[in-house]
Each structure stands twice: as C-alpha cells, then as structure tokens.
PDB file of C-alpha atoms in Angstrom:
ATOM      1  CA  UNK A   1      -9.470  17.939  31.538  1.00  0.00           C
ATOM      2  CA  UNK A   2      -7.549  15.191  31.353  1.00  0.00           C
ATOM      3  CA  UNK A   3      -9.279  13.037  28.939  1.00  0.00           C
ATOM      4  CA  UNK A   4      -8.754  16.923  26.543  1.00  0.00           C
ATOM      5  CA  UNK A   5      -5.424  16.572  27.051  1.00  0.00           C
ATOM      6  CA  UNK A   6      -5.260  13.309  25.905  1.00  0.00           C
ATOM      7  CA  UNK A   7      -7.033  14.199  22.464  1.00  0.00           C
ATOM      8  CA  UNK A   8      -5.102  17.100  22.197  1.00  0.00           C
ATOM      9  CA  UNK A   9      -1.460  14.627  22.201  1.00  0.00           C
ATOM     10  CA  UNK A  10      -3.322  12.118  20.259  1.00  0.00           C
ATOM     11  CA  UNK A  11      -4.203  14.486  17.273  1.00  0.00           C
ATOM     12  CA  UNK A  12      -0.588  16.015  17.522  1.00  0.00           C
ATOM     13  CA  UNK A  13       0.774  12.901  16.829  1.00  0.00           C
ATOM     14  CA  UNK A  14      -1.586  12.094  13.903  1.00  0.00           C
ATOM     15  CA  UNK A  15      -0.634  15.908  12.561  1.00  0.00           C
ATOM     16  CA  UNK A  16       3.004  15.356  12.874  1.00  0.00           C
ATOM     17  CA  UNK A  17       2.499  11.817  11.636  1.00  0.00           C
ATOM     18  CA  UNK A  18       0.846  13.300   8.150  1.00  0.00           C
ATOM     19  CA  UNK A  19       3.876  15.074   7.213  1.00  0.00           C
ATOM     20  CA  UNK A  20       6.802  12.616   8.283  1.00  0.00           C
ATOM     21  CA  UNK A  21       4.799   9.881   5.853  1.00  0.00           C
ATOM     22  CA  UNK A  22       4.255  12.047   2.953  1.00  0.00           C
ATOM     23  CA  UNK A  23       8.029  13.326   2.927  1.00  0.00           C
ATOM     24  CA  UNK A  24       9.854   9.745   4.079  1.00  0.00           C
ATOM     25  CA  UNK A  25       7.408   7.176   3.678  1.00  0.00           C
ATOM     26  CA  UNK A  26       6.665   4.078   6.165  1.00  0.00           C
ATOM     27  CA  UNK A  27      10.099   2.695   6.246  1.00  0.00           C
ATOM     28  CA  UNK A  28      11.638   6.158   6.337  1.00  0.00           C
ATOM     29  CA  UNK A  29       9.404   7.343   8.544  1.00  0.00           C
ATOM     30  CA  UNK A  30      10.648   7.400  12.565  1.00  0.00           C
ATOM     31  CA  UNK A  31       8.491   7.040  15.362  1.00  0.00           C
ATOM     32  CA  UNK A  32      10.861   9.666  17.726  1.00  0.00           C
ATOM     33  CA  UNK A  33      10.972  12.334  14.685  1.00  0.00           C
ATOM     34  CA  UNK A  34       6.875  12.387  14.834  1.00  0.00           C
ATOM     35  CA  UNK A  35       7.501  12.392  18.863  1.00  0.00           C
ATOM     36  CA  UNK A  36       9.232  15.303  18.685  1.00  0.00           C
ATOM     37  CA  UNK A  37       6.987  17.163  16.156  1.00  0.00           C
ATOM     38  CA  UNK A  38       4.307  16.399  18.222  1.00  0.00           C
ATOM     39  CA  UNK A  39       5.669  17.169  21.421  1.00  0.00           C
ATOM     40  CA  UNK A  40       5.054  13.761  23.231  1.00  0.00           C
ATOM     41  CA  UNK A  41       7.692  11.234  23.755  1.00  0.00           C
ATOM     42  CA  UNK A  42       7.870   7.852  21.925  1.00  0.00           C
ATOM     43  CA  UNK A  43       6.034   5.528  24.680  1.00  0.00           C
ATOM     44  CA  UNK A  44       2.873   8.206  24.363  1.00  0.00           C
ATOM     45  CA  UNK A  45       3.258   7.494  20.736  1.00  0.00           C
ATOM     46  CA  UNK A  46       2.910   3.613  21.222  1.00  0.00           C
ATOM     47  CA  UNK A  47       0.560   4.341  24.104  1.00  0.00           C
ATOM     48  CA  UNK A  48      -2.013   5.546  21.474  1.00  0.00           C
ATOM     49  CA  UNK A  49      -0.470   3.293  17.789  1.00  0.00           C
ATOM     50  CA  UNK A  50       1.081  -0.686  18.416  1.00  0.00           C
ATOM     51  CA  UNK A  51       3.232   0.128  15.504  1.00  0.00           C
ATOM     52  CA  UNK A  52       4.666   2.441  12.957  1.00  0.00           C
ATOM     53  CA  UNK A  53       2.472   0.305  10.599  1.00  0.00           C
ATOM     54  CA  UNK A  54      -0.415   0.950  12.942  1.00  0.00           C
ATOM     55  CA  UNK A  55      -0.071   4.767  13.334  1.00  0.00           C
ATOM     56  CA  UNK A  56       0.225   5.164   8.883  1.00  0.00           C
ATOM     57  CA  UNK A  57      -2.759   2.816   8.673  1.00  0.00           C
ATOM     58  CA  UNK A  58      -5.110   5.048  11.053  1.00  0.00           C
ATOM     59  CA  UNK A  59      -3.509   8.589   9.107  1.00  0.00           C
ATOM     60  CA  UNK A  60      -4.380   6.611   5.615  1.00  0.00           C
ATOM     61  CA  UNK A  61      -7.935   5.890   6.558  1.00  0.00           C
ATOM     62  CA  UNK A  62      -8.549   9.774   7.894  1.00  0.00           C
ATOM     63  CA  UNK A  63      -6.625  11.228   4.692  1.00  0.00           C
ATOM     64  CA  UNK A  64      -8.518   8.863   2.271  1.00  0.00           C
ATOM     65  CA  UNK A  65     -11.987   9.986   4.129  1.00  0.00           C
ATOM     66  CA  UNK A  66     -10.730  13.715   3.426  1.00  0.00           C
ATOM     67  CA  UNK A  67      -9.864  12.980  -0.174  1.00  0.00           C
ATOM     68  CA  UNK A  68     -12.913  11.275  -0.544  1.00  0.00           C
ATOM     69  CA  UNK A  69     -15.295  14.238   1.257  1.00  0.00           C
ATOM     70  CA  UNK A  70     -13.242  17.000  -0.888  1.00  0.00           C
ATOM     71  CA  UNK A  71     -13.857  14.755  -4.280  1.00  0.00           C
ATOM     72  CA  UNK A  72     -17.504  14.045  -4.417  1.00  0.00           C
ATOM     73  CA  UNK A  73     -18.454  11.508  -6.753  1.00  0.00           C
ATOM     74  CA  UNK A  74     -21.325  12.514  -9.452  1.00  0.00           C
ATOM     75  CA  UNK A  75     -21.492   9.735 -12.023  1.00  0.00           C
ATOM     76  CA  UNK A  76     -23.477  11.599 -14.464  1.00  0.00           C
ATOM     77  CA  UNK A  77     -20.541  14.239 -14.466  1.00  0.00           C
ATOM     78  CA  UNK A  78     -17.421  12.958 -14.539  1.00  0.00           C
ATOM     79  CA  UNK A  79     -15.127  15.809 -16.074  1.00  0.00           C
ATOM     80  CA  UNK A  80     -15.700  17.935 -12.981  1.00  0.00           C
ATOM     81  CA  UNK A  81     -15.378  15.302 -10.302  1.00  0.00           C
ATOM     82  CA  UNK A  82     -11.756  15.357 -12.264  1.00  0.00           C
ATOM     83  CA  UNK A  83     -11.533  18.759 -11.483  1.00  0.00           C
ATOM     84  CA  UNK A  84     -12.225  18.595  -7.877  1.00  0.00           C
ATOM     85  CA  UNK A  85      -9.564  15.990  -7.527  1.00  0.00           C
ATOM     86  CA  UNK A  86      -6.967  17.949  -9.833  1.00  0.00           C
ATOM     87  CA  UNK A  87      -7.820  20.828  -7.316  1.00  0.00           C
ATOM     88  CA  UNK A  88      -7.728  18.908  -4.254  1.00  0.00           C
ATOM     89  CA  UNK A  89      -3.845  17.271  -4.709  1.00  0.00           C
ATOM     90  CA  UNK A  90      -2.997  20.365  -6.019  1.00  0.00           C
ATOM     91  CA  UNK A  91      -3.919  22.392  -2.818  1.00  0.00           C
ATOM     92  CA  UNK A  92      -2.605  19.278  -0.745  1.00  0.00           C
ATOM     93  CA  UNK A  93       0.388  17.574  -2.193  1.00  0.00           C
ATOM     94  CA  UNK A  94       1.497  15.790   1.012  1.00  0.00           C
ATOM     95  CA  UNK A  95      -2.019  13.884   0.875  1.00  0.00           C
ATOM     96  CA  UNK A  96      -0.665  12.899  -2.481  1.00  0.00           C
ATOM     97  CA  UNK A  97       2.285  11.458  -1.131  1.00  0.00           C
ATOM     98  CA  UNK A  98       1.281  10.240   1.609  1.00  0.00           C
ATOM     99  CA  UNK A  99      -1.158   7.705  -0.186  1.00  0.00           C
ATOM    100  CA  UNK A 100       1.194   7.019  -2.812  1.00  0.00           C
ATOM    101  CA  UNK A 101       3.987   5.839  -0.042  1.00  0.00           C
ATOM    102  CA  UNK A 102       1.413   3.045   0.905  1.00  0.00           C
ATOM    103  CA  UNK A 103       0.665   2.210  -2.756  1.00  0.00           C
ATOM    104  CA  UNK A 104       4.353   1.516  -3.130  1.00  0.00           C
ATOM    105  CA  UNK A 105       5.368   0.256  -0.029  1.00  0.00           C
ATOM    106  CA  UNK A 106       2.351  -2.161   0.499  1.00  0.00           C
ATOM    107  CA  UNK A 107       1.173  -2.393  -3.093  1.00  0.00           C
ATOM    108  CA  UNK A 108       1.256  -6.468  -2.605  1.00  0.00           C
ATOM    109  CA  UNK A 109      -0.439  -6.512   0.648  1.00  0.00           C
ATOM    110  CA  UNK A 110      -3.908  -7.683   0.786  1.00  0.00           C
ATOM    111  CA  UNK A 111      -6.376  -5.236   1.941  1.00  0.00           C
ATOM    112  CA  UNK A 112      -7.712  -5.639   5.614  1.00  0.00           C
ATOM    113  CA  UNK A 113     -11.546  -6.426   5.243  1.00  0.00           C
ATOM    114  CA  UNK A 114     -12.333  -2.880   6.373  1.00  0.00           C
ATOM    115  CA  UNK A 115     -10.291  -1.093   4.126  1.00  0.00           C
ATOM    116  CA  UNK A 116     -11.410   2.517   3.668  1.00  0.00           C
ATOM    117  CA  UNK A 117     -10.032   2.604   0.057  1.00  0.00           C
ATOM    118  CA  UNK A 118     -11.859  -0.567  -0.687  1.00  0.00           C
ATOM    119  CA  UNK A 119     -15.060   0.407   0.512  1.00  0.00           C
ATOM    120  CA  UNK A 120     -14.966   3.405  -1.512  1.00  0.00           C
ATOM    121  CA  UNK A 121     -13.862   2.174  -4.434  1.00  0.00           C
ATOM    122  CA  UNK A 122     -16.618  -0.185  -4.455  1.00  0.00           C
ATOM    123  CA  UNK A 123     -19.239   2.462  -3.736  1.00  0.00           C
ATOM    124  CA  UNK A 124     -18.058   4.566  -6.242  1.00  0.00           C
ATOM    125  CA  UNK A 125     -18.247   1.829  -8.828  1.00  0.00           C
ATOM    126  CA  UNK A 126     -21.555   1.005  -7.901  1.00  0.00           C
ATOM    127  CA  UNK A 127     -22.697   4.480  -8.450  1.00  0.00           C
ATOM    128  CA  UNK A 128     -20.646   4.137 -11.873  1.00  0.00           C
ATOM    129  CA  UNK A 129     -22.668   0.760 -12.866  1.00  0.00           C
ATOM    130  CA  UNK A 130     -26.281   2.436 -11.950  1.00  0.00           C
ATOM    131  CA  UNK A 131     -25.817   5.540 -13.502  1.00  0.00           C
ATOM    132  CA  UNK A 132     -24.995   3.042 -16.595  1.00  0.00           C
ATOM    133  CA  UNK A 133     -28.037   1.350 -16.125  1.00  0.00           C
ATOM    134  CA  UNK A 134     -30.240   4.418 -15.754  1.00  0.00           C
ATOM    135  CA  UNK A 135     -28.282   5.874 -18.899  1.00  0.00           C
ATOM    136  CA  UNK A 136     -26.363   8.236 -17.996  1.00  0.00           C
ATOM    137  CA  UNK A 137     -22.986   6.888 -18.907  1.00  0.00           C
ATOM    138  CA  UNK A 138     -21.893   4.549 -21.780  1.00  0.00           C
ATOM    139  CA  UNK A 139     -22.967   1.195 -20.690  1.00  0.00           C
ATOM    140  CA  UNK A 140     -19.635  -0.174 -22.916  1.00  0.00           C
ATOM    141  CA  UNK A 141     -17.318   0.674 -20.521  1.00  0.00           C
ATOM    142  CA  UNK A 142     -16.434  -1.638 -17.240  1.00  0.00           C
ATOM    143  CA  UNK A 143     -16.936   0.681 -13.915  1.00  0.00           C
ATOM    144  CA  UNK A 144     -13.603  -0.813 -12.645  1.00  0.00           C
ATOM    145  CA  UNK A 145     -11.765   0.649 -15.677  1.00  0.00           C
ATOM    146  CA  UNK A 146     -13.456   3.715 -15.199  1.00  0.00           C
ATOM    147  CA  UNK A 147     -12.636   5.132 -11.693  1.00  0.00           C
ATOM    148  CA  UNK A 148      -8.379   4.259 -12.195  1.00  0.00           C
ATOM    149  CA  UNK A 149      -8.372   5.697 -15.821  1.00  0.00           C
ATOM    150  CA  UNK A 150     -10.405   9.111 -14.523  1.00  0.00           C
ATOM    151  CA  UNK A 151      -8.220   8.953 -11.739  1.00  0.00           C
ATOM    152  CA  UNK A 152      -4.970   8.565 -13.326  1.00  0.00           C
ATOM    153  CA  UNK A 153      -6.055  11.768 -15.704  1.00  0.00           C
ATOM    154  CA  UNK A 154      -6.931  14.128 -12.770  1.00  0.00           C
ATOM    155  CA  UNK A 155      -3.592  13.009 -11.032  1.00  0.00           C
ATOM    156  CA  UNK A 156      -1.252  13.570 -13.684  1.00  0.00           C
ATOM    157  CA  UNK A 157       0.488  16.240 -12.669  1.00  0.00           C
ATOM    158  CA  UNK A 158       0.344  15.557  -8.795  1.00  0.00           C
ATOM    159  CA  UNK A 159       2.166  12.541  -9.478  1.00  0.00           C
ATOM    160  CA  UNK A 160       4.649  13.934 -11.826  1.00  0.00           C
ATOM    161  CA  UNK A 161       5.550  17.490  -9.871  1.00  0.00           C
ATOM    162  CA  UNK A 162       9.480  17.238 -11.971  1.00  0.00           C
ATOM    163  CA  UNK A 163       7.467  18.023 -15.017  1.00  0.00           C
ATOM    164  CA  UNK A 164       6.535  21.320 -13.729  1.00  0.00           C
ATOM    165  CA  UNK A 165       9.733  23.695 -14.731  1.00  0.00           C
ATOM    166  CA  UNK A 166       9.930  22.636 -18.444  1.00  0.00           C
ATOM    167  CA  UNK A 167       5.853  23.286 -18.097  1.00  0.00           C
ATOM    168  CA  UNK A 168       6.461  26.752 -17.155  1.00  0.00           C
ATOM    169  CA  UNK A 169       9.127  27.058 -19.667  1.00  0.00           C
ATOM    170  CA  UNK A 170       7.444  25.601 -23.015  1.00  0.00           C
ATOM    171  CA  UNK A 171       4.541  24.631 -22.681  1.00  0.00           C
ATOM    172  CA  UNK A 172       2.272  26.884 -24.958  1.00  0.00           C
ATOM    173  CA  UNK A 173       0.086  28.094 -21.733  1.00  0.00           C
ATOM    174  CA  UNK A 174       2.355  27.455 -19.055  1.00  0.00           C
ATOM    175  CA  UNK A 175      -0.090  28.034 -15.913  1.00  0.00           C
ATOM    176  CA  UNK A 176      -1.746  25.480 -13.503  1.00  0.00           C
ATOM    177  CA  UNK A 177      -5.691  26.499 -14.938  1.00  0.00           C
ATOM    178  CA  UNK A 178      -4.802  25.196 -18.625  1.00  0.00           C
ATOM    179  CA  UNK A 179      -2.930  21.673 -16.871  1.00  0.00           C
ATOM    180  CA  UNK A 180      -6.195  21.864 -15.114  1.00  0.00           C
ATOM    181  CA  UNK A 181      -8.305  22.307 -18.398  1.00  0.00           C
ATOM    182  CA  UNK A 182      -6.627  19.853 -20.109  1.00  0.00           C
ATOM    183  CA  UNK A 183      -7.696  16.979 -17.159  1.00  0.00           C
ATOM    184  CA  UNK A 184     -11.027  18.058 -17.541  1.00  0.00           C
ATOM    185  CA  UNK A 185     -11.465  17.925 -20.947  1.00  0.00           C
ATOM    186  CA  UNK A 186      -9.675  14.069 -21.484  1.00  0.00           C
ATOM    187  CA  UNK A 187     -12.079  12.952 -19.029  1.00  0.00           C
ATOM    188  CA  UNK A 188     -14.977  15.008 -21.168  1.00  0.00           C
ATOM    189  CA  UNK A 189     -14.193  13.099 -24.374  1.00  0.00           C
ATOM    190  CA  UNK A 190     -13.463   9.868 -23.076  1.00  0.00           C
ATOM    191  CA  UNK A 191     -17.023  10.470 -20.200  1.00  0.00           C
ATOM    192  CA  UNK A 192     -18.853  13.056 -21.548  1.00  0.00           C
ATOM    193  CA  UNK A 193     -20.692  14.721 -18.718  1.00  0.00           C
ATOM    194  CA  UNK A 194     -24.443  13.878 -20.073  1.00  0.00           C
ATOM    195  CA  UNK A 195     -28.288  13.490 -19.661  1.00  0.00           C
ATOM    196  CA  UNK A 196     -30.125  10.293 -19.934  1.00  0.00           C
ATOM    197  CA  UNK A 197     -31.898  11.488 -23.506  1.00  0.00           C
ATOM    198  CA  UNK A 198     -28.371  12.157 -24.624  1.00  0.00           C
ATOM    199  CA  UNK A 199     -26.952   9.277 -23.615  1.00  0.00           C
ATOM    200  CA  UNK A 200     -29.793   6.787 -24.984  1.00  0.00           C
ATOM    201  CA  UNK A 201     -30.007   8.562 -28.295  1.00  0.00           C
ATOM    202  CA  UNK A 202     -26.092   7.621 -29.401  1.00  0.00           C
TER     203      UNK A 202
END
C-alpha cells in the first residue's frame, strides 16, 4: 500500500509538473506551485526530483517518448507521418510548449549522452538514410536536413497559435483540415510518399 501511494504522489507531481512547464517554462516554473497542484508538499517534491532542472528533464524524456509513440516514423511515407504530428500538437498544445521551453531555455546546452531526443533523432535518420539506400526516398537529400525541414512544416501552426484569428478571418478556407492539408501536401512535393520502382525510375 504504501509503495501505491508513493507512485500515486510521484505521478501527481509529474502531471502537475507537465502543465506548470508548458505555461511558465523552467525558470518560470516553481517547485511549490507544482506542490500544490499535486497535492504533496515541496520536500516530497525533492524527495522524488534533486532539482527543478531534474524534475523538467524526467517530464521531457516521458513527453518526447509520447510524441515519439503518437508520430510513428515511416520513411517511405513522409507526408502522413506530417500529418500525425500536425494532429498530435494540435490535440496537445502544452506538449508543444513544453518542449519548446527547453529548446529555448537550454538550446546551448550539450545533450546528456542519454538524451531521449538524441537517440531518436538518430534512429529516425537512420531509417531516413536506408530507406534512401533501398530507394525509396531521393538519395540527394541529407537525412539530417530532412527530419528538421518535415518537422518544421508539420509544426507550423503549433508554433505560431497568434496566426490563428486572421486564419479564421481571411484565409480562403479558414478551418484546421485545410492548415492540415496544406502540411501534408509541402511535405508531398518536397518527399513524395513513393515505391522503390518509382523512386529508381526518376
């Protein structure tokens, strides 16, 4: 019983931690705020985190697992991995923010050598550079210019959310499926989703 109690405070405090990050950031974030959210007091906090640091590193790692389990990675179709992170970000903003906090606040910091975002950025890329060599994808491009550039297209309008009232007042279809369509179909011309024949007879 006890030991359930103790997971039970523990994944308050990562729950409560989640949304104090994604609205103030780490060095807006307070230790006694997430406390109280959580219902625990601050020494149960450090009890379970050494540091403020500490507790945003563990809640980065679990919310870049979920991003990456929600966004599967299929190299041969690119467009519609774009679509399941459009879709994602857009059903979770605050995991938007929250990763985007650490990319500004510790954007010059080295990674630790087990880095979650690391790792999956080079596992993705290596999926990138053998489904080039199997030809599947245009061999021209650089699998490390690939993943930010689809990236930056599927997050567009996650990491621009001020854009969305003049959207919905002139834009020529004003609703989230033709934002959505548009991602897609940049990612479609610039990595046309494709079939090894197709791809070895350009």
């Amino acid at each position: 019983m006890r030991s359930h109690t103790a997971a039970d405070t523990r994944d308050r405090i990562v729950t409560a931690a989640i949304a104090e990050f994604a609205q103030y950031g780490i060095a807006g974030a307070r230790v006694d705020r997430i406390a109280k959210e959580a219902r625990t007091s601050k020494e149960r906090v450090y009890a379970y985190f050494r540091s403020k640091e500490d507790l945003y590193a563990f809640v980065a790692r679990q919310e870049l697992t979920v991003v990456a389990a929600a966004s599967r990675l299929d190299p041969t179709d690119l467009p519609a991995y774009a679509g399941r992170i459009f879709d994602f970000f857009l059903s979770h903003p605050e995991h938007h923010r929250l990763v985007a906090w650490g990319r500004l606040e510790l954007g010059d910091n080295a990674p630790a050598p087990d880095d979650p975002l690391m790792a999956a950025v080079k596992d993705k890329t290596e999926q990138l550079r053998k489904a080039q060599e199997d030809g599947y994808l245009d061999p021209s491009w650089d699998p490390f210019d690939i993943l930010p550039l689809v990236h930056q297209i599927a997050t567009a309008w996650a990491t621009q959310p001020e854009l969305a009232h003049v959207v919905k007042e002139q834009a020529r279809t004003p609703d989230t499926a033709a934002r959505r369509a548009a991602a897609v179909r940049a990612v479609q011309l610039l990595f046309p989703a494709t079939t090894r024949n197709e791809t070895a007879s350009q």
